[in-house]
PDB file of C-alpha atoms in Angstrom:
ATOM      1  CA  ASP A   1       0.000   0.000   0.000  1.00 68.00           C
ATOM      2  CA  GLN A   2       1.742   3.135  -1.239  1.00 80.00           C
ATOM      3  CA  GLN A   3       1.057   5.910   1.229  1.00 91.00           C
ATOM      4  CA  VAL A   4       2.928   8.493  -0.853  1.00 94.00           C
ATOM      5  CA  LYS A   5       2.363   8.471  -4.599  1.00 94.00           C
ATOM      6  CA  GLN A   6       4.054  10.271  -7.431  1.00 95.00           C
ATOM      7  CA  ASN A   7       2.021   9.271 -10.438  1.00 92.00           C
ATOM      8  CA  SER A   8       4.250  10.863 -13.060  1.00 94.00           C
ATOM      9  CA  PRO A   9       7.501   8.943 -13.497  1.00 93.00           C
ATOM     10  CA  SER A  10       8.889  11.627 -15.786  1.00 96.00           C
ATOM     11  CA  LEU A  11       8.418  15.245 -16.787  1.00 97.00           C
ATOM     12  CA  SER A  12      10.120  17.354 -19.450  1.00 97.00           C
ATOM     13  CA  VAL A  13      10.002  21.137 -19.511  1.00 97.00           C
ATOM     14  CA  GLN A  14      11.737  23.863 -21.461  1.00 97.00           C
ATOM     15  CA  GLU A  15      14.387  25.940 -19.770  1.00 97.00           C
ATOM     16  CA  GLY A  16      12.882  29.085 -18.248  1.00 97.00           C
ATOM     17  CA  ARG A  17       9.407  27.590 -17.925  1.00 97.00           C
ATOM     18  CA  ILE A  18       7.700  26.367 -14.777  1.00 98.00           C
ATOM     19  CA  SER A  19       8.114  22.780 -13.608  1.00 98.00           C
ATOM     20  CA  ILE A  20       5.289  21.375 -11.505  1.00 98.00           C
ATOM     21  CA  LEU A  21       5.839  18.066  -9.734  1.00 98.00           C
ATOM     22  CA  ASN A  22       2.913  16.461  -7.985  1.00 98.00           C
ATOM     23  CA  CYS A  23       2.539  14.166  -5.015  1.00 97.00           C
ATOM     24  CA  ASP A  24      -0.473  12.565  -3.349  1.00 97.00           C
ATOM     25  CA  TYR A  25      -0.672  10.883   0.043  1.00 97.00           C
ATOM     26  CA  THR A  26      -3.223   8.707   1.752  1.00 96.00           C
ATOM     27  CA  ASN A  27      -2.222   8.778   5.430  1.00 92.00           C
ATOM     28  CA  SER A  28      -4.032  11.684   7.129  1.00 93.00           C
ATOM     29  CA  MET A  29      -1.589  11.448  10.041  1.00 91.00           C
ATOM     30  CA  PHE A  30       1.229  12.856   7.932  1.00 92.00           C
ATOM     31  CA  ASP A  31       2.037  16.337   9.189  1.00 91.00           C
ATOM     32  CA  TYR A  32       5.379  17.128   7.610  1.00 91.00           C
ATOM     33  CA  PHE A  33       6.318  16.936   3.972  1.00 94.00           C
ATOM     34  CA  LEU A  34       9.627  17.223   2.187  1.00 93.00           C
ATOM     35  CA  TRP A  35      11.039  17.203  -1.304  1.00 96.00           C
ATOM     36  CA  TYR A  36      14.387  15.643  -2.090  1.00 95.00           C
ATOM     37  CA  LYS A  37      16.411  15.863  -5.267  1.00 96.00           C
ATOM     38  CA  LYS A  38      18.632  13.050  -6.465  1.00 93.00           C
ATOM     39  CA  TYR A  39      21.311  13.081  -9.129  1.00 93.00           C
ATOM     40  CA  PRO A  40      22.638   9.805 -10.573  1.00 88.00           C
ATOM     41  CA  ALA A  41      25.117   7.993  -8.319  1.00 84.00           C
ATOM     42  CA  GLU A  42      24.477  10.425  -5.474  1.00 89.00           C
ATOM     43  CA  GLY A  43      22.315  10.248  -2.384  1.00 91.00           C
ATOM     44  CA  PRO A  44      19.133  12.317  -2.207  1.00 93.00           C
ATOM     45  CA  THR A  45      19.578  15.871  -0.985  1.00 93.00           C
ATOM     46  CA  PHE A  46      16.996  17.890   0.870  1.00 92.00           C
ATOM     47  CA  LEU A  47      15.328  20.622  -1.143  1.00 94.00           C
ATOM     48  CA  ILE A  48      12.377  22.114   0.706  1.00 94.00           C
ATOM     49  CA  SER A  49       9.805  21.163   3.328  1.00 93.00           C
ATOM     50  CA  ILE A  50       6.420  22.205   4.616  1.00 94.00           C
ATOM     51  CA  SER A  51       4.540  21.629   7.832  1.00 92.00           C
ATOM     52  CA  SER A  52       0.857  20.769   7.745  1.00 93.00           C
ATOM     53  CA  ILE A  53       0.030  24.048   9.496  1.00 93.00           C
ATOM     54  CA  LYS A  54       1.028  25.874   6.334  1.00 95.00           C
ATOM     55  CA  ASP A  55      -0.202  25.705   2.774  1.00 96.00           C
ATOM     56  CA  LYS A  56       2.785  27.254   1.062  1.00 97.00           C
ATOM     57  CA  ASN A  57       6.515  27.513   1.582  1.00 96.00           C
ATOM     58  CA  GLU A  58       8.858  29.336  -0.742  1.00 97.00           C
ATOM     59  CA  ASP A  59      12.630  29.196  -1.073  1.00 95.00           C
ATOM     60  CA  GLY A  60      14.063  31.033  -4.044  1.00 97.00           C
ATOM     61  CA  ARG A  61      12.953  29.342  -7.241  1.00 97.00           C
ATOM     62  CA  PHE A  62      11.259  26.527  -5.312  1.00 98.00           C
ATOM     63  CA  THR A  63       7.775  26.672  -3.833  1.00 98.00           C
ATOM     64  CA  VAL A  64       5.885  23.825  -2.219  1.00 98.00           C
ATOM     65  CA  PHE A  65       2.093  23.943  -1.969  1.00 98.00           C
ATOM     66  CA  LEU A  66       0.082  21.750   0.372  1.00 97.00           C
ATOM     67  CA  ASN A  67      -3.621  21.027  -0.009  1.00 97.00           C
ATOM     68  CA  LYS A  68      -4.562  19.019   3.067  1.00 96.00           C
ATOM     69  CA  SER A  69      -8.178  18.466   2.093  1.00 96.00           C
ATOM     70  CA  ALA A  70      -7.066  16.888  -1.173  1.00 97.00           C
ATOM     71  CA  LYS A  71      -4.034  15.203   0.438  1.00 97.00           C
ATOM     72  CA  HIS A  72      -1.951  16.684  -2.326  1.00 97.00           C
ATOM     73  CA  LEU A  73       1.255  18.619  -2.528  1.00 97.00           C
ATOM     74  CA  SER A  74       3.185  20.049  -5.396  1.00 98.00           C
ATOM     75  CA  LEU A  75       6.628  21.470  -6.039  1.00 98.00           C
ATOM     76  CA  HIS A  76       6.949  24.415  -8.394  1.00 98.00           C
ATOM     77  CA  ILE A  77      10.292  25.375  -9.893  1.00 98.00           C
ATOM     78  CA  VAL A  78      10.373  28.756 -11.591  1.00 97.00           C
ATOM     79  CA  PRO A  79      12.271  29.354 -13.764  1.00 97.00           C
ATOM     80  CA  SER A  80      13.485  25.857 -14.547  1.00 98.00           C
ATOM     81  CA  GLN A  81      17.171  25.421 -15.330  1.00 97.00           C
ATOM     82  CA  PRO A  82      19.042  22.522 -16.974  1.00 96.00           C
ATOM     83  CA  GLY A  83      20.827  21.885 -13.655  1.00 96.00           C
ATOM     84  CA  ASP A  84      17.438  21.097 -12.116  1.00 97.00           C
ATOM     85  CA  SER A  85      17.320  17.887 -14.154  1.00 97.00           C
ATOM     86  CA  ALA A  86      17.193  15.138 -11.537  1.00 97.00           C
ATOM     87  CA  VAL A  87      14.836  12.702  -9.832  1.00 96.00           C
ATOM     88  CA  TYR A  88      12.578  14.439  -7.324  1.00 97.00           C
ATOM     89  CA  PHE A  89      11.194  12.475  -4.393  1.00 96.00           C
ATOM     90  CA  CYS A  90       8.274  13.548  -2.286  1.00 95.00           C
ATOM     91  CA  ALA A  91       8.418  12.365   1.335  1.00 93.00           C
ATOM     92  CA  ALA A  92       6.117  12.557   4.329  1.00 93.00           C
ATOM     93  CA  SER A  93       6.303  11.883   8.028  1.00 89.00           C
ATOM     94  CA  TYR A  94       4.277  12.213  11.219  1.00 83.00           C
ATOM     95  CA  SER A  95       5.267  12.754  14.797  1.00 73.00           C
ATOM     96  CA  GLY A  96       4.358   9.210  15.849  1.00 62.00           C
ATOM     97  CA  SER A  97       6.720   7.677  13.324  1.00 63.00           C
ATOM     98  CA  ALA A  98       9.964   8.841  14.910  1.00 62.00           C
ATOM     99  CA  ARG A  99      10.084  11.094  11.896  1.00 60.00           C
ATOM    100  CA  GLN A 100      10.779   8.226   9.539  1.00 78.00           C
ATOM    101  CA  LEU A 101      10.182   9.400   6.032  1.00 87.00           C
ATOM    102  CA  THR A 102       7.839   7.608   3.654  1.00 89.00           C
ATOM    103  CA  PHE A 103       8.954   8.289   0.114  1.00 92.00           C
ATOM    104  CA  GLY A 104       7.183   8.363  -3.194  1.00 93.00           C
ATOM    105  CA  SER A 105       8.627   6.577  -6.202  1.00 91.00           C
ATOM    106  CA  GLY A 106      10.115   9.743  -7.691  1.00 94.00           C
ATOM    107  CA  THR A 107       9.682  11.846 -10.821  1.00 96.00           C
ATOM    108  CA  GLN A 108      12.495  12.282 -13.309  1.00 96.00           C
ATOM    109  CA  LEU A 109      12.574  15.950 -14.326  1.00 98.00           C
ATOM    110  CA  THR A 110      14.378  16.863 -17.522  1.00 98.00           C
ATOM    111  CA  VAL A 111      14.859  20.538 -18.280  1.00 97.00           C
ATOM    112  CA  LEU A 112      15.596  21.044 -21.944  1.00 95.00           C
ATOM    113  CA  PRO A 113      17.958  23.857 -22.932  1.00 90.00           C
TER     114      PRO A 113
ATOM    115  CA  GLY B   1      34.566  14.171   5.790  1.00 54.00           C
ATOM    116  CA  ALA B   2      31.595  16.251   6.775  1.00 77.00           C
ATOM    117  CA  GLY B   3      28.933  14.130   5.096  1.00 91.00           C
ATOM    118  CA  VAL B   4      27.512  10.649   5.523  1.00 95.00           C
ATOM    119  CA  SER B   5      30.002   8.097   4.269  1.00 95.00           C
ATOM    120  CA  GLN B   6      29.048   4.653   2.985  1.00 97.00           C
ATOM    121  CA  SER B   7      31.138   1.703   1.895  1.00 96.00           C
ATOM    122  CA  PRO B   8      31.481  -0.134  -0.340  1.00 97.00           C
ATOM    123  CA  SER B   9      30.038   2.032  -3.086  1.00 95.00           C
ATOM    124  CA  ASN B  10      29.529  -1.057  -5.228  1.00 96.00           C
ATOM    125  CA  LYS B  11      29.273  -4.696  -4.254  1.00 97.00           C
ATOM    126  CA  VAL B  12      28.679  -7.656  -6.545  1.00 97.00           C
ATOM    127  CA  THR B  13      28.061 -10.960  -4.831  1.00 97.00           C
ATOM    128  CA  GLU B  14      26.783 -14.408  -5.586  1.00 97.00           C
ATOM    129  CA  LYS B  15      23.409 -15.604  -4.425  1.00 97.00           C
ATOM    130  CA  GLY B  16      23.646 -17.187  -0.977  1.00 97.00           C
ATOM    131  CA  LYS B  17      26.631 -15.169   0.207  1.00 97.00           C
ATOM    132  CA  ASP B  18      26.527 -12.740   3.143  1.00 98.00           C
ATOM    133  CA  VAL B  19      27.276  -9.040   2.692  1.00 98.00           C
ATOM    134  CA  GLU B  20      28.035  -6.191   5.063  1.00 98.00           C
ATOM    135  CA  LEU B  21      27.409  -2.562   4.260  1.00 98.00           C
ATOM    136  CA  ARG B  22      28.866   0.207   6.360  1.00 97.00           C
ATOM    137  CA  CYS B  23      27.643   3.677   7.203  1.00 97.00           C
ATOM    138  CA  ASP B  24      29.534   6.443   8.965  1.00 96.00           C
ATOM    139  CA  PRO B  25      27.040   9.205   9.852  1.00 94.00           C
ATOM    140  CA  ILE B  26      27.672  12.891  10.291  1.00 92.00           C
ATOM    141  CA  SER B  27      29.471  13.491  13.561  1.00 90.00           C
ATOM    142  CA  GLY B  28      27.054  14.392  16.335  1.00 87.00           C
ATOM    143  CA  HIS B  29      23.961  13.139  14.547  1.00 88.00           C
ATOM    144  CA  THR B  30      21.959  10.971  16.907  1.00 86.00           C
ATOM    145  CA  ALA B  31      19.564   9.395  14.427  1.00 90.00           C
ATOM    146  CA  LEU B  32      20.595   6.966  11.710  1.00 93.00           C
ATOM    147  CA  TYR B  33      18.387   5.404   9.056  1.00 94.00           C
ATOM    148  CA  TRP B  34      18.810   2.719   6.432  1.00 96.00           C
ATOM    149  CA  TYR B  35      16.720   2.818   3.276  1.00 95.00           C
ATOM    150  CA  ARG B  36      16.932   0.864   0.065  1.00 95.00           C
ATOM    151  CA  GLN B  37      15.952   1.749  -3.443  1.00 92.00           C
ATOM    152  CA  ARG B  38      15.237  -0.996  -5.902  1.00 91.00           C
ATOM    153  CA  LEU B  39      15.344  -0.209  -9.591  1.00 86.00           C
ATOM    154  CA  GLY B  40      12.524   2.103 -10.618  1.00 80.00           C
ATOM    155  CA  GLN B  41      11.104   2.310  -7.132  1.00 83.00           C
ATOM    156  CA  GLY B  42      11.079   4.794  -4.291  1.00 84.00           C
ATOM    157  CA  LEU B  43      13.068   4.672  -1.109  1.00 90.00           C
ATOM    158  CA  GLU B  44      11.967   1.894   1.227  1.00 91.00           C
ATOM    159  CA  PHE B  45      12.547   2.330   4.963  1.00 91.00           C
ATOM    160  CA  LEU B  46      14.507  -0.515   6.585  1.00 95.00           C
ATOM    161  CA  ILE B  47      15.653   0.401  10.099  1.00 94.00           C
ATOM    162  CA  TYR B  48      16.108   3.402  12.380  1.00 91.00           C
ATOM    163  CA  PHE B  49      18.497   4.022  15.278  1.00 92.00           C
ATOM    164  CA  GLN B  50      18.022   6.859  17.747  1.00 87.00           C
ATOM    165  CA  GLY B  51      20.666   7.334  20.418  1.00 83.00           C
ATOM    166  CA  ASN B  52      20.706   4.444  22.876  1.00 82.00           C
ATOM    167  CA  SER B  53      17.096   3.459  22.287  1.00 85.00           C
ATOM    168  CA  ALA B  54      16.144   0.098  20.840  1.00 87.00           C
ATOM    169  CA  PRO B  55      16.186   0.334  17.041  1.00 90.00           C
ATOM    170  CA  ASP B  56      12.991   0.400  15.013  1.00 89.00           C
ATOM    171  CA  LYS B  57      13.354  -2.658  12.792  1.00 91.00           C
ATOM    172  CA  SER B  58       9.847  -2.533  11.380  1.00 89.00           C
ATOM    173  CA  GLY B  59      11.042  -2.059   7.798  1.00 91.00           C
ATOM    174  CA  LEU B  60      13.412  -5.016   7.584  1.00 95.00           C
ATOM    175  CA  PRO B  61      11.980  -7.313   4.876  1.00 94.00           C
ATOM    176  CA  SER B  62      13.115 -10.623   6.393  1.00 94.00           C
ATOM    177  CA  ASP B  63      15.200 -12.115   9.175  1.00 95.00           C
ATOM    178  CA  ARG B  64      18.110 -12.308   6.736  1.00 97.00           C
ATOM    179  CA  PHE B  65      18.521  -8.579   7.308  1.00 97.00           C
ATOM    180  CA  SER B  66      20.062  -7.160  10.459  1.00 96.00           C
ATOM    181  CA  ALA B  67      21.810  -3.975  11.470  1.00 96.00           C
ATOM    182  CA  GLU B  68      23.763  -2.696  14.388  1.00 94.00           C
ATOM    183  CA  ARG B  69      25.125   0.620  15.449  1.00 93.00           C
ATOM    184  CA  THR B  70      28.217   0.529  17.588  1.00 83.00           C
ATOM    185  CA  GLY B  71      29.008   3.308  20.028  1.00 79.00           C
ATOM    186  CA  GLY B  72      26.170   5.422  18.686  1.00 74.00           C
ATOM    187  CA  SER B  73      28.093   6.141  15.523  1.00 89.00           C
ATOM    188  CA  VAL B  74      29.028   3.714  12.735  1.00 94.00           C
ATOM    189  CA  SER B  75      26.344   1.313  11.559  1.00 96.00           C
ATOM    190  CA  THR B  76      26.597  -1.970   9.680  1.00 97.00           C
ATOM    191  CA  LEU B  77      23.764  -3.497   7.673  1.00 98.00           C
ATOM    192  CA  THR B  78      24.181  -7.236   7.182  1.00 98.00           C
ATOM    193  CA  ILE B  79      22.312  -9.298   4.637  1.00 98.00           C
ATOM    194  CA  GLN B  80      22.689 -13.044   5.054  1.00 98.00           C
ATOM    195  CA  ARG B  81      22.189 -15.611   2.299  1.00 97.00           C
ATOM    196  CA  THR B  82      21.611 -12.908  -0.292  1.00 97.00           C
ATOM    197  CA  GLN B  83      18.910 -13.340  -2.918  1.00 97.00           C
ATOM    198  CA  GLN B  84      18.595 -11.685  -6.309  1.00 96.00           C
ATOM    199  CA  GLU B  85      15.703  -9.559  -5.057  1.00 95.00           C
ATOM    200  CA  ASP B  86      18.097  -7.991  -2.552  1.00 97.00           C
ATOM    201  CA  SER B  87      19.780  -6.166  -5.432  1.00 97.00           C
ATOM    202  CA  ALA B  88      19.290  -2.467  -4.754  1.00 96.00           C
ATOM    203  CA  VAL B  89      21.006   0.709  -3.685  1.00 95.00           C
ATOM    204  CA  TYR B  90      21.213   0.779   0.087  1.00 97.00           C
ATOM    205  CA  LEU B  91      21.134   4.315   1.432  1.00 96.00           C
ATOM    206  CA  CYS B  92      22.123   5.447   4.877  1.00 97.00           C
ATOM    207  CA  ALA B  93      21.001   8.773   6.326  1.00 95.00           C
ATOM    208  CA  SER B  94      21.569  10.627   9.558  1.00 92.00           C
ATOM    209  CA  LYS B  95      19.774  13.437  11.290  1.00 87.00           C
ATOM    210  CA  GLY B  96      20.572  15.912  14.013  1.00 79.00           C
ATOM    211  CA  ARG B  97      18.493  16.745  17.053  1.00 68.00           C
ATOM    212  CA  VAL B  98      15.872  18.918  15.348  1.00 64.00           C
ATOM    213  CA  VAL B  99      12.636  16.917  15.414  1.00 61.00           C
ATOM    214  CA  THR B 100      11.560  17.842  11.932  1.00 62.00           C
ATOM    215  CA  GLY B 101      15.054  18.132  10.568  1.00 64.00           C
ATOM    216  CA  GLU B 102      15.776  16.713   7.191  1.00 81.00           C
ATOM    217  CA  LEU B 103      17.806  13.584   6.639  1.00 88.00           C
ATOM    218  CA  PHE B 104      21.301  13.770   5.207  1.00 91.00           C
ATOM    219  CA  PHE B 105      21.952  10.869   2.887  1.00 94.00           C
ATOM    220  CA  GLY B 106      25.133   9.126   1.877  1.00 95.00           C
ATOM    221  CA  GLU B 107      25.814   8.206  -1.735  1.00 94.00           C
ATOM    222  CA  GLY B 108      24.597   4.681  -1.194  1.00 96.00           C
ATOM    223  CA  SER B 109      25.974   1.180  -1.636  1.00 97.00           C
ATOM    224  CA  ARG B 110      24.882  -0.494  -4.846  1.00 96.00           C
ATOM    225  CA  LEU B 111      24.414  -4.217  -4.246  1.00 97.00           C
ATOM    226  CA  THR B 112      24.121  -6.624  -7.145  1.00 97.00           C
ATOM    227  CA  VAL B 113      23.319 -10.247  -6.380  1.00 97.00           C
ATOM    228  CA  LEU B 114      24.041 -12.571  -9.280  1.00 95.00           C
TER     229      LEU B 114
END
């Protein structure tokens, strides 16, 4: 039973345009959400997070939106750059889980020059 | 180094052999996690260590898998009698004291079981 789902395995966007990566979750106990970026042969690196008490968090070109009623979050990258090409993982946790992260299956983003 | 260090980076073994994977977390980080990523899949939680508490082993897929953390620092993940389905990248991560703090991952150990 996948509690965190990323239904798009891949996404291609043109450089300078907006990239929107989506993530859905089923466990209503999740109260903290994160996005990680992973380059080939490297470990995932933290990108941005959001607590369930917020619906938006922005950090430079990256913004995460949380819609609790829909159990949906999204990552917006504006403007997209070729260096953003990577696999993006959505992750979620809740306070009763010792902050273990449950990860989605990832979305491969390719930013075309 | 300053990051999470894992070894070996690549391991090829024959079915039925035992393997050990090592993780050296960031100095001072009290929490240590093992995840694995099979081809085309997301990261799958295996085990979690927090300080001197008993580890959370709820993610270990079978009793062939075990892990220990000596002295609250270095951790070893052992897979006995490896099977082909054990082939994956095994990722170690550590975290500092902030409750909602993000995990810092190592580069992973790629295990291939022939």
